[in-house]
PDB file of N, CA and C in Angstrom:
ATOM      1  N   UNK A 293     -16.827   7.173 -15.989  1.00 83.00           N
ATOM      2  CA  UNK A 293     -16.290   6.351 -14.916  1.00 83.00           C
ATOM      3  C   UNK A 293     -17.083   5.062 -14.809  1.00 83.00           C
ATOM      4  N   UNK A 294     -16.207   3.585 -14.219  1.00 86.00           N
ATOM      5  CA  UNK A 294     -17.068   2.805 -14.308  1.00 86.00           C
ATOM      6  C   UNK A 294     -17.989   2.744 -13.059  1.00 86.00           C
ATOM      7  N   UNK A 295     -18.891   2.256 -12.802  1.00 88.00           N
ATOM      8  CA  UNK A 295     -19.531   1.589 -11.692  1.00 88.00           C
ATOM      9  C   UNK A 295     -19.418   0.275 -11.313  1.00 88.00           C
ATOM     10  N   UNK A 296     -19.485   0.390  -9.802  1.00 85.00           N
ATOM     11  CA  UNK A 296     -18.723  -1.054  -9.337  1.00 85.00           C
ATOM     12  C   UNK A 296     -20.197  -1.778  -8.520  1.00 85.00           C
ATOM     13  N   UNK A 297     -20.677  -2.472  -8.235  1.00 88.00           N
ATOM     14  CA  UNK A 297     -21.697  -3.182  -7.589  1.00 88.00           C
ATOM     15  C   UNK A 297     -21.075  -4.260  -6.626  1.00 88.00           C
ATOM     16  N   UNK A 298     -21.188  -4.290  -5.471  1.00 89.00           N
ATOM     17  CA  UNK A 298     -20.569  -5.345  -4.462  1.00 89.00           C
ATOM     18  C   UNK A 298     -21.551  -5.970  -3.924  1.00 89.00           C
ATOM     19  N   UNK A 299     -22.327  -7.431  -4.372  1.00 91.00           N
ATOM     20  CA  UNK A 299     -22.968  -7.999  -3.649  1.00 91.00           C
ATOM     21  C   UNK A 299     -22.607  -9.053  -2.523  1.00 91.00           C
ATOM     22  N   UNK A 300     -23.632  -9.332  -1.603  1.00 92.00           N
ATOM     23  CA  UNK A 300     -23.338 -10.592  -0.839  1.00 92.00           C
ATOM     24  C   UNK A 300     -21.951  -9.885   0.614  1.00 92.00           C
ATOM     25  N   UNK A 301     -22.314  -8.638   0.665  1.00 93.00           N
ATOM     26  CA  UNK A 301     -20.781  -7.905   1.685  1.00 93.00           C
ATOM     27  C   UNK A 301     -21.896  -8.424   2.946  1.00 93.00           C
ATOM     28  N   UNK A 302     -21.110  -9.204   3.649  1.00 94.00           N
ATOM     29  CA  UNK A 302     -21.074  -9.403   5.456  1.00 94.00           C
ATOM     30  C   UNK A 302     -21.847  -8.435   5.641  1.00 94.00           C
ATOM     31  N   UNK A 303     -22.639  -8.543   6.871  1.00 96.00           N
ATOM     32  CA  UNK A 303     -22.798  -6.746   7.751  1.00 96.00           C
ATOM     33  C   UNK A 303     -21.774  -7.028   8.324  1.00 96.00           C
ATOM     34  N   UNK A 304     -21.315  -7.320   8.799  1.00 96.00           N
ATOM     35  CA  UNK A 304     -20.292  -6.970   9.233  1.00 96.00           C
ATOM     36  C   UNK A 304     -18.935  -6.385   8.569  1.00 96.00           C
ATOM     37  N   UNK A 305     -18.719  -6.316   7.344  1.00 95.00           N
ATOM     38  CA  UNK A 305     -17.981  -5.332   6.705  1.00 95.00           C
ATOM     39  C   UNK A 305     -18.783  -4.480   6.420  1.00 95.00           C
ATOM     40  N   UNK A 306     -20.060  -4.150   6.133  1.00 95.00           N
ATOM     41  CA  UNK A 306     -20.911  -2.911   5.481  1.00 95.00           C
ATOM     42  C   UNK A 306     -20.604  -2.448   7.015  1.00 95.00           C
ATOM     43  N   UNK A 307     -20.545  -2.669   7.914  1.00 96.00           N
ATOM     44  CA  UNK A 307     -20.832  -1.906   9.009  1.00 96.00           C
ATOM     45  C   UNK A 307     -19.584  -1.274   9.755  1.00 96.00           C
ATOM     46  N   UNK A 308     -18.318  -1.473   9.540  1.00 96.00           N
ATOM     47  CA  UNK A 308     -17.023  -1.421   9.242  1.00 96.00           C
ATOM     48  C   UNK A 308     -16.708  -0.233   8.184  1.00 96.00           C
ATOM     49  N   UNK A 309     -17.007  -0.801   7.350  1.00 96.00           N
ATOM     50  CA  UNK A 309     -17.085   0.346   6.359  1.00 96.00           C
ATOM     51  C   UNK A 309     -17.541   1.564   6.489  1.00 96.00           C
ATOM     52  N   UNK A 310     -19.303   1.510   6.857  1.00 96.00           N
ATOM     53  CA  UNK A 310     -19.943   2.759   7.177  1.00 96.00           C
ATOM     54  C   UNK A 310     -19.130   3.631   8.700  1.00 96.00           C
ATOM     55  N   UNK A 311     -19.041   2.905   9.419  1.00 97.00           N
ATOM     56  CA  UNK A 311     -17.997   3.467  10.589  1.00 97.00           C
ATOM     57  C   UNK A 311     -16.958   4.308   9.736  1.00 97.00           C
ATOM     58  N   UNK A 312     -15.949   3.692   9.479  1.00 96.00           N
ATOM     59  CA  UNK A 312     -14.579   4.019   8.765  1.00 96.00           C
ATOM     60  C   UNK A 312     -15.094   5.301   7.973  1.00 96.00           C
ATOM     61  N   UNK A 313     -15.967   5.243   7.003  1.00 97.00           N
ATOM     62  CA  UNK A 313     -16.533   6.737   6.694  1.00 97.00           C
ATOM     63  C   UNK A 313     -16.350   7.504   7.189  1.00 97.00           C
ATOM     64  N   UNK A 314     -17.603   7.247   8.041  1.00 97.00           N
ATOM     65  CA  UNK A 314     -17.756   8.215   9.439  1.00 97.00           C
ATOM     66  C   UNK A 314     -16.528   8.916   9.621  1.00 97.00           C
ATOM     67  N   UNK A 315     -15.354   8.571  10.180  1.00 97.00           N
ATOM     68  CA  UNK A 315     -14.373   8.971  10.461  1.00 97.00           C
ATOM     69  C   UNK A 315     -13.440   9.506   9.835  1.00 97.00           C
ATOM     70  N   UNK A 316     -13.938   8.811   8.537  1.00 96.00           N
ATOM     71  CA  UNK A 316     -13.392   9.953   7.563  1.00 96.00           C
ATOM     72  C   UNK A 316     -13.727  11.284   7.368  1.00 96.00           C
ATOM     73  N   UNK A 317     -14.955  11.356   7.666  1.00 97.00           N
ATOM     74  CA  UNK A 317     -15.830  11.965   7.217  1.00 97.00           C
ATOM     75  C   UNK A 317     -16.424  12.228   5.424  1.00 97.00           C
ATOM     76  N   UNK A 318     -16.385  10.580   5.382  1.00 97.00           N
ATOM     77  CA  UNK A 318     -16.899  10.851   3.381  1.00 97.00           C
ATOM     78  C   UNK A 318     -18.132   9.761   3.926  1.00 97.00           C
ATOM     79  N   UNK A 319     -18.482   9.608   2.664  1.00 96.00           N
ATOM     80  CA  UNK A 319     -19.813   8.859   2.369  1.00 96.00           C
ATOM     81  C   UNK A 319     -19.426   7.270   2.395  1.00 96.00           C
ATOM     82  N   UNK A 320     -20.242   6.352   2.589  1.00 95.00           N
ATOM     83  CA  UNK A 320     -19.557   5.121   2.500  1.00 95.00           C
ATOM     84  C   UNK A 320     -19.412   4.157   1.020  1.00 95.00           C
ATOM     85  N   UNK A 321     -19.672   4.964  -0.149  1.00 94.00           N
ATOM     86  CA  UNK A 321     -19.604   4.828  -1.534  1.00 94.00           C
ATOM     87  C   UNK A 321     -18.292   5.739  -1.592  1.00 94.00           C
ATOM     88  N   UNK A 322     -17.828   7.044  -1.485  1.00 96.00           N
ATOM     89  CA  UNK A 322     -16.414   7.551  -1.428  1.00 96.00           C
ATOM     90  C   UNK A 322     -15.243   6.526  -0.270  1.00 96.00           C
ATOM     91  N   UNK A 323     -15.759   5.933   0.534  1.00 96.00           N
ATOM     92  CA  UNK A 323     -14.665   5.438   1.490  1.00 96.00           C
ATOM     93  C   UNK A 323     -14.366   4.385   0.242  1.00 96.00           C
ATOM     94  N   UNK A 324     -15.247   3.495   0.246  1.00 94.00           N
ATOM     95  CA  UNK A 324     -14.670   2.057  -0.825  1.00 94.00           C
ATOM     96  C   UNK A 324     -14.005   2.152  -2.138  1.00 94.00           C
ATOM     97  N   UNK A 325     -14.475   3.521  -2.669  1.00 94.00           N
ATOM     98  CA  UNK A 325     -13.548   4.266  -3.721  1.00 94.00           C
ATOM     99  C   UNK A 325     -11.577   4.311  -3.362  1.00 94.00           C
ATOM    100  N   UNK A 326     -12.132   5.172  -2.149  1.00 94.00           N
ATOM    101  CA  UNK A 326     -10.422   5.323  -1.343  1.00 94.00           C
ATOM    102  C   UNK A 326     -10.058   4.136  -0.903  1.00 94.00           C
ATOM    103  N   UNK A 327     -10.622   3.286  -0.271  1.00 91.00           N
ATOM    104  CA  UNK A 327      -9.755   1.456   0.289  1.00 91.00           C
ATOM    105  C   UNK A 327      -9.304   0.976  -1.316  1.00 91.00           C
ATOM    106  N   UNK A 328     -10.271   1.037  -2.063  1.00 89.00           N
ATOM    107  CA  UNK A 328      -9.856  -0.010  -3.624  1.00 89.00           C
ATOM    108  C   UNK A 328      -8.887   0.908  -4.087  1.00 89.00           C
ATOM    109  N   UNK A 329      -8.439   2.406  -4.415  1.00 89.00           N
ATOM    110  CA  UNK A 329      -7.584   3.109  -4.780  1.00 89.00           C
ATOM    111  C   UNK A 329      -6.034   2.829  -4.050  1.00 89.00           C
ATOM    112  N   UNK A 330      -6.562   2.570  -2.930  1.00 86.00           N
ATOM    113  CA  UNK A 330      -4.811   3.072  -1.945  1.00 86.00           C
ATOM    114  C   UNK A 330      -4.763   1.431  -2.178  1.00 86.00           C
ATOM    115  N   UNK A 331      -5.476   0.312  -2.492  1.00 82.00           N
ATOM    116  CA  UNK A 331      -5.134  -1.187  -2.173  1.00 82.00           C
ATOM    117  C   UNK A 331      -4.626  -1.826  -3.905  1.00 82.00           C
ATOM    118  N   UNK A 332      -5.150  -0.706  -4.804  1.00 82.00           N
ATOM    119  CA  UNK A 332      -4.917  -1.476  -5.804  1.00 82.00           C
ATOM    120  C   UNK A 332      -3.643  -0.530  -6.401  1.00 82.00           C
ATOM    121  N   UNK A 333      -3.941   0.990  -6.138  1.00 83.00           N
ATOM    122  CA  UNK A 333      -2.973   1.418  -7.304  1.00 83.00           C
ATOM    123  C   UNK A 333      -1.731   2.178  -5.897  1.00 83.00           C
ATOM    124  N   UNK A 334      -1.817   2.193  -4.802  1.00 77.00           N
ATOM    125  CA  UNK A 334      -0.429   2.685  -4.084  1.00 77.00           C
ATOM    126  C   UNK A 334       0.853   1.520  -4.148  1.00 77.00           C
ATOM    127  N   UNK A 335       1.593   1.692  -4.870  1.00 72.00           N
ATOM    128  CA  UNK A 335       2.312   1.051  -4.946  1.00 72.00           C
ATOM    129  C   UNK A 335       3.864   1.440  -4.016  1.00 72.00           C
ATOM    130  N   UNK A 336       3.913   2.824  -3.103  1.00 80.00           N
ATOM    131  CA  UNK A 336       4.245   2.738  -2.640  1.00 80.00           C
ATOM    132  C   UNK A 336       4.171   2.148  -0.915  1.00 80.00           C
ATOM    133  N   UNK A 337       3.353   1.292  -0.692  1.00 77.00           N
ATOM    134  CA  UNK A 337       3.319   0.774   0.351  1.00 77.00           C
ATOM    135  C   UNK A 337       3.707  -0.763   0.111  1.00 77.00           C
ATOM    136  N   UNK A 338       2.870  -0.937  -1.025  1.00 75.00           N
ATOM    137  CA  UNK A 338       3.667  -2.307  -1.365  1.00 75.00           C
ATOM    138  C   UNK A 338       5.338  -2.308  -1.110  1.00 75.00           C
ATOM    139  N   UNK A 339       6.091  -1.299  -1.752  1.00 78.00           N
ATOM    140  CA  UNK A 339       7.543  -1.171  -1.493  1.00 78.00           C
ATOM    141  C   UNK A 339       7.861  -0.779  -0.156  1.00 78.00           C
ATOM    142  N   UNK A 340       7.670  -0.422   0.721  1.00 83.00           N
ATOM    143  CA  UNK A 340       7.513  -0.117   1.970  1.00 83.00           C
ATOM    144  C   UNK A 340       7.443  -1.465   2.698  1.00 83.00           C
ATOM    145  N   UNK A 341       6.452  -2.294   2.415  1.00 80.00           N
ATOM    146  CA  UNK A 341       6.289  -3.337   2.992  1.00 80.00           C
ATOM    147  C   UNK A 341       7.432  -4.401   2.606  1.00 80.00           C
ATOM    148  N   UNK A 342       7.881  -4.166   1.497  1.00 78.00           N
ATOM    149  CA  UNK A 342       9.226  -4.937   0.672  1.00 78.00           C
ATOM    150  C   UNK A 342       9.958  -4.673   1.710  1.00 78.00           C
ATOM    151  N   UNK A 343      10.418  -3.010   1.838  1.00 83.00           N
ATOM    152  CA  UNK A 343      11.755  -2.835   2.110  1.00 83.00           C
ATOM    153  C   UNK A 343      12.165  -3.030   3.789  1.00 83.00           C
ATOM    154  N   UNK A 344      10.451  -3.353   4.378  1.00 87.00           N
ATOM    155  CA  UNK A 344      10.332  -3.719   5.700  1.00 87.00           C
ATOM    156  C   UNK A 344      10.687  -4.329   6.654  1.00 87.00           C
ATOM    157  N   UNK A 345      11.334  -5.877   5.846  1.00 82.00           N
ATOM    158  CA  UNK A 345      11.665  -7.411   5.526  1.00 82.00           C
ATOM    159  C   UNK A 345      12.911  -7.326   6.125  1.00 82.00           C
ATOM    160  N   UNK A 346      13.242  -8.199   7.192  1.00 83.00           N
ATOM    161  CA  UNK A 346      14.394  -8.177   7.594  1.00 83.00           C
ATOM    162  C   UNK A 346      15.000  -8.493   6.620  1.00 83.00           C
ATOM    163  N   UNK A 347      16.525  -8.314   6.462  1.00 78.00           N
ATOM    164  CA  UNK A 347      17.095  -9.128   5.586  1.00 78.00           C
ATOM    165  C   UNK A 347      17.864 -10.275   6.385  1.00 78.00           C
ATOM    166  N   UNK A 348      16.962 -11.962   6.194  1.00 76.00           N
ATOM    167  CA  UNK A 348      17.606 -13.190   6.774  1.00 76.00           C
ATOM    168  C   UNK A 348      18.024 -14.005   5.379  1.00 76.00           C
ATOM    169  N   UNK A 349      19.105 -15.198   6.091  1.00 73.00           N
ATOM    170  CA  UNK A 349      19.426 -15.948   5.586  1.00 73.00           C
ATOM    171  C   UNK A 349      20.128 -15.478   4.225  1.00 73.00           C
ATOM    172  N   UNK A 350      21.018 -16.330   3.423  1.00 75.00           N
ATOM    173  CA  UNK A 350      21.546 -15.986   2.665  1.00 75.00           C
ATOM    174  C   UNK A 350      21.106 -16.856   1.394  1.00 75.00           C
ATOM    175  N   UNK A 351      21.902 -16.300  -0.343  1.00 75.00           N
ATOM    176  CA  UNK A 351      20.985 -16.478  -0.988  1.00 75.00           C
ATOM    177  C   UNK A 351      21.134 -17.927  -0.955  1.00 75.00           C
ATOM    178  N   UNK A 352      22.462 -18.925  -0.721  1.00 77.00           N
ATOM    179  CA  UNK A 352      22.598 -20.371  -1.137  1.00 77.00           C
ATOM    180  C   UNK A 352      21.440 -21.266   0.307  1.00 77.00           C
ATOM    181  N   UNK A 353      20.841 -20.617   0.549  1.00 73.00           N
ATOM    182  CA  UNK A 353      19.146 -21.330   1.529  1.00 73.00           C
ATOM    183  C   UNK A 353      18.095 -20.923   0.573  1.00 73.00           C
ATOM    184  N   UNK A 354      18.315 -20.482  -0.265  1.00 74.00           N
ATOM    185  CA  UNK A 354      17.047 -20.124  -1.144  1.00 74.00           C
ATOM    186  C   UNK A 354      17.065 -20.700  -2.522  1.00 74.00           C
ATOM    187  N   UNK A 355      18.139 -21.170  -2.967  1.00 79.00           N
ATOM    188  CA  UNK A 355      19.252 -21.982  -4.147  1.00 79.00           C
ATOM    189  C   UNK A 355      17.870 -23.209  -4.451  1.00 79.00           C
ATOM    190  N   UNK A 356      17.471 -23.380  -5.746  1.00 79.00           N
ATOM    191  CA  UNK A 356      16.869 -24.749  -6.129  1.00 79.00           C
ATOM    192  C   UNK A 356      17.576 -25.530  -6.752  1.00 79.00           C
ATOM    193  N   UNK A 357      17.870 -26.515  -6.552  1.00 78.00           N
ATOM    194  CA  UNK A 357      18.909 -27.286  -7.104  1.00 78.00           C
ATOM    195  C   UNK A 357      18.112 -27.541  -8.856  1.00 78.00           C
ATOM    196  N   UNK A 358      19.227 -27.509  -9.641  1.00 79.00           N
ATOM    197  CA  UNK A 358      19.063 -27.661 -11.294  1.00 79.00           C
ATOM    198  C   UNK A 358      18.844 -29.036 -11.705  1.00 79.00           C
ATOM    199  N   UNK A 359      17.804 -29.586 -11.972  1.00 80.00           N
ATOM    200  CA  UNK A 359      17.536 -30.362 -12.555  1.00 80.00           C
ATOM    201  C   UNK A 359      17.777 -30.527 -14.178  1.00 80.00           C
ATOM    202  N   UNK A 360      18.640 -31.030 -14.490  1.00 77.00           N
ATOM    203  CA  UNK A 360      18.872 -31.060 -15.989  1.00 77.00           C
ATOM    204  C   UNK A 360      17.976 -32.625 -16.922  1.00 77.00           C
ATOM    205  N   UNK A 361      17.147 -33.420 -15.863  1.00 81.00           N
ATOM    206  CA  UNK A 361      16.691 -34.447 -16.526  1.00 81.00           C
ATOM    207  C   UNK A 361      17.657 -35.922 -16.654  1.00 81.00           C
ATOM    208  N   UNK A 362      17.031 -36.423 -17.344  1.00 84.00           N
ATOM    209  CA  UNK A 362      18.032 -37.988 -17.359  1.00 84.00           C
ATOM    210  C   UNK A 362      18.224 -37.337 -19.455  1.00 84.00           C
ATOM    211  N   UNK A 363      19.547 -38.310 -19.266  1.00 84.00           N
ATOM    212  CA  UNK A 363      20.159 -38.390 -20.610  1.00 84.00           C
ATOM    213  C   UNK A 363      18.942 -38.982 -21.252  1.00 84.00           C
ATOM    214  N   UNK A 364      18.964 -38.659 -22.469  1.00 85.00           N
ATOM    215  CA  UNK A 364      17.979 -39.140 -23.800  1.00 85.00           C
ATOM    216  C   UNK A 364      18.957 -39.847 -24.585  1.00 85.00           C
ATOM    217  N   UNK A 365      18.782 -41.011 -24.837  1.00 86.00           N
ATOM    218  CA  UNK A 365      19.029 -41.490 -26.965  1.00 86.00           C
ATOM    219  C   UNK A 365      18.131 -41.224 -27.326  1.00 86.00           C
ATOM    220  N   UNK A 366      18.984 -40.398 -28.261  1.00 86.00           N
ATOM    221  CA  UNK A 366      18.506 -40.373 -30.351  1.00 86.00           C
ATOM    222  C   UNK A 366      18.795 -41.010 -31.000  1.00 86.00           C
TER     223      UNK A 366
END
C-alpha cells in the first residue's frame, strides 16, 4: 500500500479531523483514509448530486452559436 504524507494541514483541519475520528470512532490516520476513499472513488454521490439538479431552462439557452470562421482564398 502506498503512504500518503500531508504537510502544512491548518490546526484547524488537524483538529476537525481528530474530532471527526473521534466520532467515528477510528484513528485519525483511518478517518483521512475514509474522507480520501468516499471523495475520490464514491462515485455514487457524485451521481446523486447530478441527478439532484433541478432540471431548468431548455437546451436552445445553453446552444453556442457555430462559428465557421471567415472564407479563405487559395
Amino acid at each position: 500500500m502506498a503512504q500518503l504524507i500531508v504537510r502544512g494541514v491548518e490546526e484547524r483541519v488537524a483538529s476537525e479531523l481528530r474530532r471527526r475520528a473521534a466520532a467515528n470512532g477510528r484513528s485519525a490516520e483511518a478517518e483521512h483514509r475514509e474522507i480520501l476513499r468516499r471523495a475520490l472513488l464514491d462515485d455514487d454521490r457524485f451521481k446523486a448530486a447530478l441527478a439532484s439538479m433541478p432540471d431548468v431552462g431548455l437546451d436552445p439557452d445553453f446552444a453556442r452559436p457555430r462559428d465557421l470562421g471567415r472564407p479563405v482564398e487559395l
